[in-house]
Each structure stands twice: as C-alpha cells, then as structure tokens.
Short mmCIF file of C-alpha atoms in Angstrom, two decimals:
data_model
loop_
_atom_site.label_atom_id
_atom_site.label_comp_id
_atom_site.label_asym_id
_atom_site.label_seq_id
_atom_site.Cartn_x
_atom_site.Cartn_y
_atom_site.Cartn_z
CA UNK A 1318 58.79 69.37 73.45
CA UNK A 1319 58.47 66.63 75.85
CA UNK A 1320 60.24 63.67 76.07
CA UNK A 1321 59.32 60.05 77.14
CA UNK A 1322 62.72 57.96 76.31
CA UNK A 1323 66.34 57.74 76.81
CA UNK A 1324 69.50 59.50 75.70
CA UNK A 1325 68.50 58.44 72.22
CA UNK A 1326 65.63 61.56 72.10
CA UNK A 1327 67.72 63.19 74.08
CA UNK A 1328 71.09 63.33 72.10
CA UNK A 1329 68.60 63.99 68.99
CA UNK A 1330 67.38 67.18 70.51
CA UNK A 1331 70.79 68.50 70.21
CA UNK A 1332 70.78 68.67 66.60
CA UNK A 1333 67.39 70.83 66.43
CA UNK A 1334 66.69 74.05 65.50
CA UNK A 1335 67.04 76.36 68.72
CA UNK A 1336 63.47 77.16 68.09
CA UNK A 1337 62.67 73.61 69.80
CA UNK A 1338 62.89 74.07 73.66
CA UNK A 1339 62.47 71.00 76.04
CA UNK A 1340 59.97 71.59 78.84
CA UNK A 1341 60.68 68.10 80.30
CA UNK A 1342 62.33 65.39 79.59
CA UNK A 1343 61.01 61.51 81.52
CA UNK A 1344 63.95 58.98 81.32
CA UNK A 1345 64.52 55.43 83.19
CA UNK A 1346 60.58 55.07 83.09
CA UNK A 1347 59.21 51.94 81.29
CA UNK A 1348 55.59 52.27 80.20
CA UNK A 1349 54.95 49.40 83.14
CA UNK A 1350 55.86 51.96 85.34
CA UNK A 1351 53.94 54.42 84.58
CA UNK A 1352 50.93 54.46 87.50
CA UNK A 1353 51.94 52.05 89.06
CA UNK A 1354 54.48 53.45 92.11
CA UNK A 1355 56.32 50.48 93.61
CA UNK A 1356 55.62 50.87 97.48
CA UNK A 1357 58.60 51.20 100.35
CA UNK A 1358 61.48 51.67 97.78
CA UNK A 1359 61.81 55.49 97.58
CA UNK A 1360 62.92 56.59 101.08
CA UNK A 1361 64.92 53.29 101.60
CA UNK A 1362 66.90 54.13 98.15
CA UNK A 1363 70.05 55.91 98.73
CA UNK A 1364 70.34 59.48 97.12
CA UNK A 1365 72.68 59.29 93.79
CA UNK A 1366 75.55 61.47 93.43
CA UNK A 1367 73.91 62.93 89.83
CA UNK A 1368 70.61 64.83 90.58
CA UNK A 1369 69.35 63.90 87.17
CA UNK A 1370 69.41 60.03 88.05
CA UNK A 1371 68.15 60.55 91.34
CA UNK A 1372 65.64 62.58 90.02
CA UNK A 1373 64.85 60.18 87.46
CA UNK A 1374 65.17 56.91 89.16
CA UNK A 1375 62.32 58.26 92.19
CA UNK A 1376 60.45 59.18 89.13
CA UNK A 1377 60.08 56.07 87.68
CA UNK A 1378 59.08 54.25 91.15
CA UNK A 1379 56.55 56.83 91.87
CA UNK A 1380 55.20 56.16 87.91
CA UNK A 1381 54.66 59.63 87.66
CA UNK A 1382 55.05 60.23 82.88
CA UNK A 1383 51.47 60.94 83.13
CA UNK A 1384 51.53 63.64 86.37
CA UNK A 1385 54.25 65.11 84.08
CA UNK A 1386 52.28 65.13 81.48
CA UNK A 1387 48.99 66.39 82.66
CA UNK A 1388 50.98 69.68 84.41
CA UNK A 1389 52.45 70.64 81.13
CA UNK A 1390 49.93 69.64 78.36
CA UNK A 1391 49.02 73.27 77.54
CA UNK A 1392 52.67 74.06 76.73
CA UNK A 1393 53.34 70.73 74.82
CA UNK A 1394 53.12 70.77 71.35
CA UNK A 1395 55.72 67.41 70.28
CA UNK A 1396 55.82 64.19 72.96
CA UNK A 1397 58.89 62.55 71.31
CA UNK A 1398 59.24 58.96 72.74
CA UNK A 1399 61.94 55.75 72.27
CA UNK A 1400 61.67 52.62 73.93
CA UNK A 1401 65.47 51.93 74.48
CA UNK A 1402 65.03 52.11 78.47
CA UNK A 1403 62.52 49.30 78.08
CA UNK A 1404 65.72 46.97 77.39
CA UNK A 1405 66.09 45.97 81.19
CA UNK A 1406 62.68 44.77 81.75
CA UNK A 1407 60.98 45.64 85.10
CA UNK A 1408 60.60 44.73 88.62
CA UNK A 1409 57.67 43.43 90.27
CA UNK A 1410 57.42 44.81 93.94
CA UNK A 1411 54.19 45.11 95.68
CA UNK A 1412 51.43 45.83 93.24
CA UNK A 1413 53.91 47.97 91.51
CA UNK A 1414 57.07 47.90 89.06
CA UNK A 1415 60.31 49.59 89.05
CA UNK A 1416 62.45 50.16 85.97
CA UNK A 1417 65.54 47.57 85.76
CA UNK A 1418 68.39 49.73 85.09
CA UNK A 1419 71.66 50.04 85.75
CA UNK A 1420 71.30 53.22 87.82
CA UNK A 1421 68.29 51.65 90.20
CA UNK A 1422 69.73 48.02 90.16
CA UNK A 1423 73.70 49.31 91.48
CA UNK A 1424 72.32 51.85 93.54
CA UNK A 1425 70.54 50.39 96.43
CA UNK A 1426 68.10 48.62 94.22
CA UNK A 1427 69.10 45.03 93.98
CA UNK A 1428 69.20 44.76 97.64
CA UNK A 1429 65.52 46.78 97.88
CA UNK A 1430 64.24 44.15 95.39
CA UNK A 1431 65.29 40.98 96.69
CA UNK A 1432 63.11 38.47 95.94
CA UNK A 1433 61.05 40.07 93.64
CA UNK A 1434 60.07 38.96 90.35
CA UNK A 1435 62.23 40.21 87.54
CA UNK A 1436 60.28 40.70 84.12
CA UNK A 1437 62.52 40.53 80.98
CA UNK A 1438 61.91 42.71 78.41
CA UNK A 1439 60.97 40.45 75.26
CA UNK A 1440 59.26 37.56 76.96
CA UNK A 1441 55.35 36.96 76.47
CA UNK A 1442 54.87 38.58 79.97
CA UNK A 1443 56.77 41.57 79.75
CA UNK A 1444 55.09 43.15 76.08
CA UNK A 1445 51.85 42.22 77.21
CA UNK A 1446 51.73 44.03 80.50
CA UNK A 1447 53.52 47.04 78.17
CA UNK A 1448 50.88 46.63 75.54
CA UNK A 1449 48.70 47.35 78.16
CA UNK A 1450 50.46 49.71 79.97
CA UNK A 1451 50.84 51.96 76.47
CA UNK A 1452 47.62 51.75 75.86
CA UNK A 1453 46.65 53.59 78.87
CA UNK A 1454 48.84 56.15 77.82
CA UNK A 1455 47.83 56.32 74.69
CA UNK A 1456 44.41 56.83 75.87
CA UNK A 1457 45.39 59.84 78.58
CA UNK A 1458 47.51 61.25 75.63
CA UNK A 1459 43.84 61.24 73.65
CA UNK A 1460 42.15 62.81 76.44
CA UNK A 1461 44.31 65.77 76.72
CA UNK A 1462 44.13 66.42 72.90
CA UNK A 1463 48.33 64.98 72.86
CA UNK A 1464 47.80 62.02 71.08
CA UNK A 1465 48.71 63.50 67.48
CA UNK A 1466 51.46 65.18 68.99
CA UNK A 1467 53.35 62.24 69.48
CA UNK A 1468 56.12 60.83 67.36
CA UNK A 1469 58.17 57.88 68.08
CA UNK A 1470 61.61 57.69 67.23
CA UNK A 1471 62.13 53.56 66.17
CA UNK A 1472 66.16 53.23 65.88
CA UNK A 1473 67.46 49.78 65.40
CA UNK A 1474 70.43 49.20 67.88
CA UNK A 1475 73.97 49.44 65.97
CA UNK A 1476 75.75 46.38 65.40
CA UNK A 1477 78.53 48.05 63.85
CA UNK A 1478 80.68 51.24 64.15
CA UNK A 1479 81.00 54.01 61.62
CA UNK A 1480 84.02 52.43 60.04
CA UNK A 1481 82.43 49.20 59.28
CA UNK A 1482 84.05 47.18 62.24
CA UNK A 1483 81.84 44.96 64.32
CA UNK A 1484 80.24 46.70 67.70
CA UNK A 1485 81.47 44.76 71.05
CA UNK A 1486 79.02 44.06 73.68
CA UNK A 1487 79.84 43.10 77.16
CA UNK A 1488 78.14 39.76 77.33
CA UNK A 1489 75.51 40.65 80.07
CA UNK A 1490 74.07 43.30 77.36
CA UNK A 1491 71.59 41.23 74.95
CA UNK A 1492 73.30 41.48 71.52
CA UNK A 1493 72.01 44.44 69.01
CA UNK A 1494 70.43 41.57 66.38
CA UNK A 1495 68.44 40.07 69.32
CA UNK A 1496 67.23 43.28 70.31
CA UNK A 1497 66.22 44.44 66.88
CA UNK A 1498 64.22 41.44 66.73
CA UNK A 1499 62.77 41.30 70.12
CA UNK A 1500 61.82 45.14 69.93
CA UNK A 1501 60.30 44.66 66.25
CA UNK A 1502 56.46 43.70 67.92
CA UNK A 1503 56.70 46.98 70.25
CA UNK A 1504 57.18 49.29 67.44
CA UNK A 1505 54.27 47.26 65.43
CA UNK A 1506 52.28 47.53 68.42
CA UNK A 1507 52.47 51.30 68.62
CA UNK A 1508 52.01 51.68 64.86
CA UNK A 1509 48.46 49.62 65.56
CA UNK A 1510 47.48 52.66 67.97
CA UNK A 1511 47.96 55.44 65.21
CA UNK A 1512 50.95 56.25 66.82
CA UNK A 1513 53.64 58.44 64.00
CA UNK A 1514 57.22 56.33 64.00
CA UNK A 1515 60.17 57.84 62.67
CA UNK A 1516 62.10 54.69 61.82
CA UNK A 1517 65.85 55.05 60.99
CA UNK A 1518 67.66 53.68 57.99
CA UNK A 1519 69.30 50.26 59.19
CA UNK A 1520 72.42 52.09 56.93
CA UNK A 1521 72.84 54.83 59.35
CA UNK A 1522 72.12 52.89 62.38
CA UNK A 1523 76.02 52.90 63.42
CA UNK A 1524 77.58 53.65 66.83
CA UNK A 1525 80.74 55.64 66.95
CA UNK A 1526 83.73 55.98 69.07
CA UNK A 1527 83.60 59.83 68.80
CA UNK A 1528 80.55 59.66 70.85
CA UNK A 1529 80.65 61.60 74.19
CA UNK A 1530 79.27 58.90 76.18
CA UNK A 1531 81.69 55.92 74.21
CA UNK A 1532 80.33 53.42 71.72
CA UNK A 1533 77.03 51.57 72.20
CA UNK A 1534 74.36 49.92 69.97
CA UNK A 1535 71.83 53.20 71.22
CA UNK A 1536 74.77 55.88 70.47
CA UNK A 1537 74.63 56.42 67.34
CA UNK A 1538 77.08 58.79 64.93
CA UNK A 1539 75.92 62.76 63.92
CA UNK A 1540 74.55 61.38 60.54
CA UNK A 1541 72.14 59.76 62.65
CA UNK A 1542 71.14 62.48 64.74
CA UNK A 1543 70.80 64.74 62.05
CA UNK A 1544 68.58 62.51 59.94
CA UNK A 1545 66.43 61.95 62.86
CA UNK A 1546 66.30 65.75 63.89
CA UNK A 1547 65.58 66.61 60.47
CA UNK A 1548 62.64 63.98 60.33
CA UNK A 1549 61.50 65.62 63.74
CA UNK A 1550 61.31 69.10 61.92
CA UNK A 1551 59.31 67.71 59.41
CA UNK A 1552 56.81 65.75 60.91
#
C-alpha cells in the first residue's frame, strides 16, 4: 500500500490486517504540489526537529507524489488517498506551490513566502487549479496500470465527540460544517474520474478525546477506523 493523504489513511492503516504493509506513505502534499517544485525554498528552510516532517515538508516543495510513485509502481497494489491536507490551501512562489501547513508555515516558511500569493482551499481558484492538478495524476496513475488501484477514503470532519458533546475549534481552524461543505465538490470531482470513494457514515464521523494525538474534526474514534479498515479489506 501506498499512501497519498494525512494521518487520516494513516491512523486507518493501523487497524488492518498485518498482511497490509506500507511501502510509502506521501503526507503535507496537496495535489497543486505535485510537479510543480517551488524554487529557492528548500535549502533556505530550516531542518525540523522530526525527520518525518522534514522529510515530508521538502517533499511537498520538490512535488515529488508522482517520482514516488513511478519508483514503486511494481510493488503497489492499493494507492489509498484523503484530501484532509488540502485544508490549508497552497502557496504560490515562483511558478510553483508549496503546501500551507502548519509544519511549513511555523517553520521557516512564512518568512520564505513573504509576499506570495496565498490560495485558500475552497475558493473558485484553489479547486480549479486541484481539478487540474488531479487530473494529471489521475492520468500518470492510468499510465502505470494504478488507476484501479486507488481508493479514496471521503470522511466528513467531526463536529462532535463520541459522547455527543459539541467539538471545539480554535477559531483560526475553518469550522467542521464549512469544511464538509466546501470539500463536498472535491470528492464529486474525483467520483467524475472513476475514482472508488469509501465515504464514512456522517454517524460515526466523531472525534474522541482518547485519541493519541487529542481531539480534532480529522481524528476520529476506533469505530471509525475500523469501519474504514474493514471497507479497505473489502474493496
């Protein structure tokens, strides 16, 4: 398995069968990324203290899902994908974009971006240079025989926690309802492309204090993870 998404597909592959091994795993990296490497950012960024984000963060400016990709299609046989790190929009710098996420943006990256053009995720702008960026990938996914191989995991953000109380936000996060809404075209998008989505149940999509990383409307509870990996095993 390969994964294109964010702790969402990630978390989820820890409730599958051990018989499901992760060859590589592509997180921080919106689809407007992807080929298009945002010049002079990379050895001006400071190294993070966590390998992974460091290792994720220069991954997303060089744009480099499909490289990935291409090394490894021979041993993939599921590309499991989310669009949660999509939320943050992207950067325009140069003739290139860089993923707007917390790790880039407190990390060296607000300062390396000055000035540049910041593309929200939900505005006109920002799905239809994603449209177009997915459907790029879509088509390299075709060419390399991937493209059934693909699943998309389409899990509404949590406006509630298991026990039925409301979710709190900090108010620079857009609020889970808004997001549903806003993300509701993406999914239909990818749908239009052939493209397999494994939609959660609005009933299970419920965050949960237990969680190892804390509440949040993309950490869901077990029941969640379990229906999804047991949708995965299926498909």
């Amino acid at each position: 398995m390969l994964i294109h998404g964010s702790c969402v597909s990630r978390d989820t592959f820890e409730f599958l069968p051990a018989s499901y091994r992760l060859v590589n795993y592509v997180a921080r990296q919106s689809a407007i990324s992807v080929g298009n490497s945002a010049p002079g950012i990379s050895d001006r960024l400071p190294r993070l203290s966590s390998p992974f984000q460091d290792r994720m963060i220069r991954g997303d400016i060089r744009g480099d899902l499909l490289e990935r990709i291409r090394a490894l299609a021979e041993e993939v046989d599921l590309v499991l994908v989310d669009l949660v790190d999509e939320r943050g929009g992207v950067v325009a710098i140069g003739d290139g974009y860089a993923t707007r996420l917390a790790e880039f943006w407190s990390n060296g990256g607000k300062e390396l971006a000055k000035g540049a053009e910041h593309i929200a995720f939900g505005t006109q702008r920002h799905f239809s240079l994603w449209a177009g960026a997915f459907d790029r990938i879509v088509s390299e996914l075709e060419s390399l025989g991937l493209l059934a191989k693909v699943l998309v995991l389409s899990t509404p953000w949590a406006e509630k926690l298991e026990d039925g109380s409301p979710l709190g936000v900090p108010e620079w996060m857009t609020a889970p309802k808004v997001a549903n809404e806003e993300y509701a075209r993406y999914f239909d998008h990818l749908e239009s492309r052939g493209l397999r989505l494994l939609r959660l149940p609005d009933r299970l999509a419920l965050s949960s204090t237990e969680h190892r990383w804390g509440p949040s409307p993309f950490h869901y509870t077990d029941a969640a993870y379990e229906w999804l990996a047991q949708g995965i095993s299926r498909a």
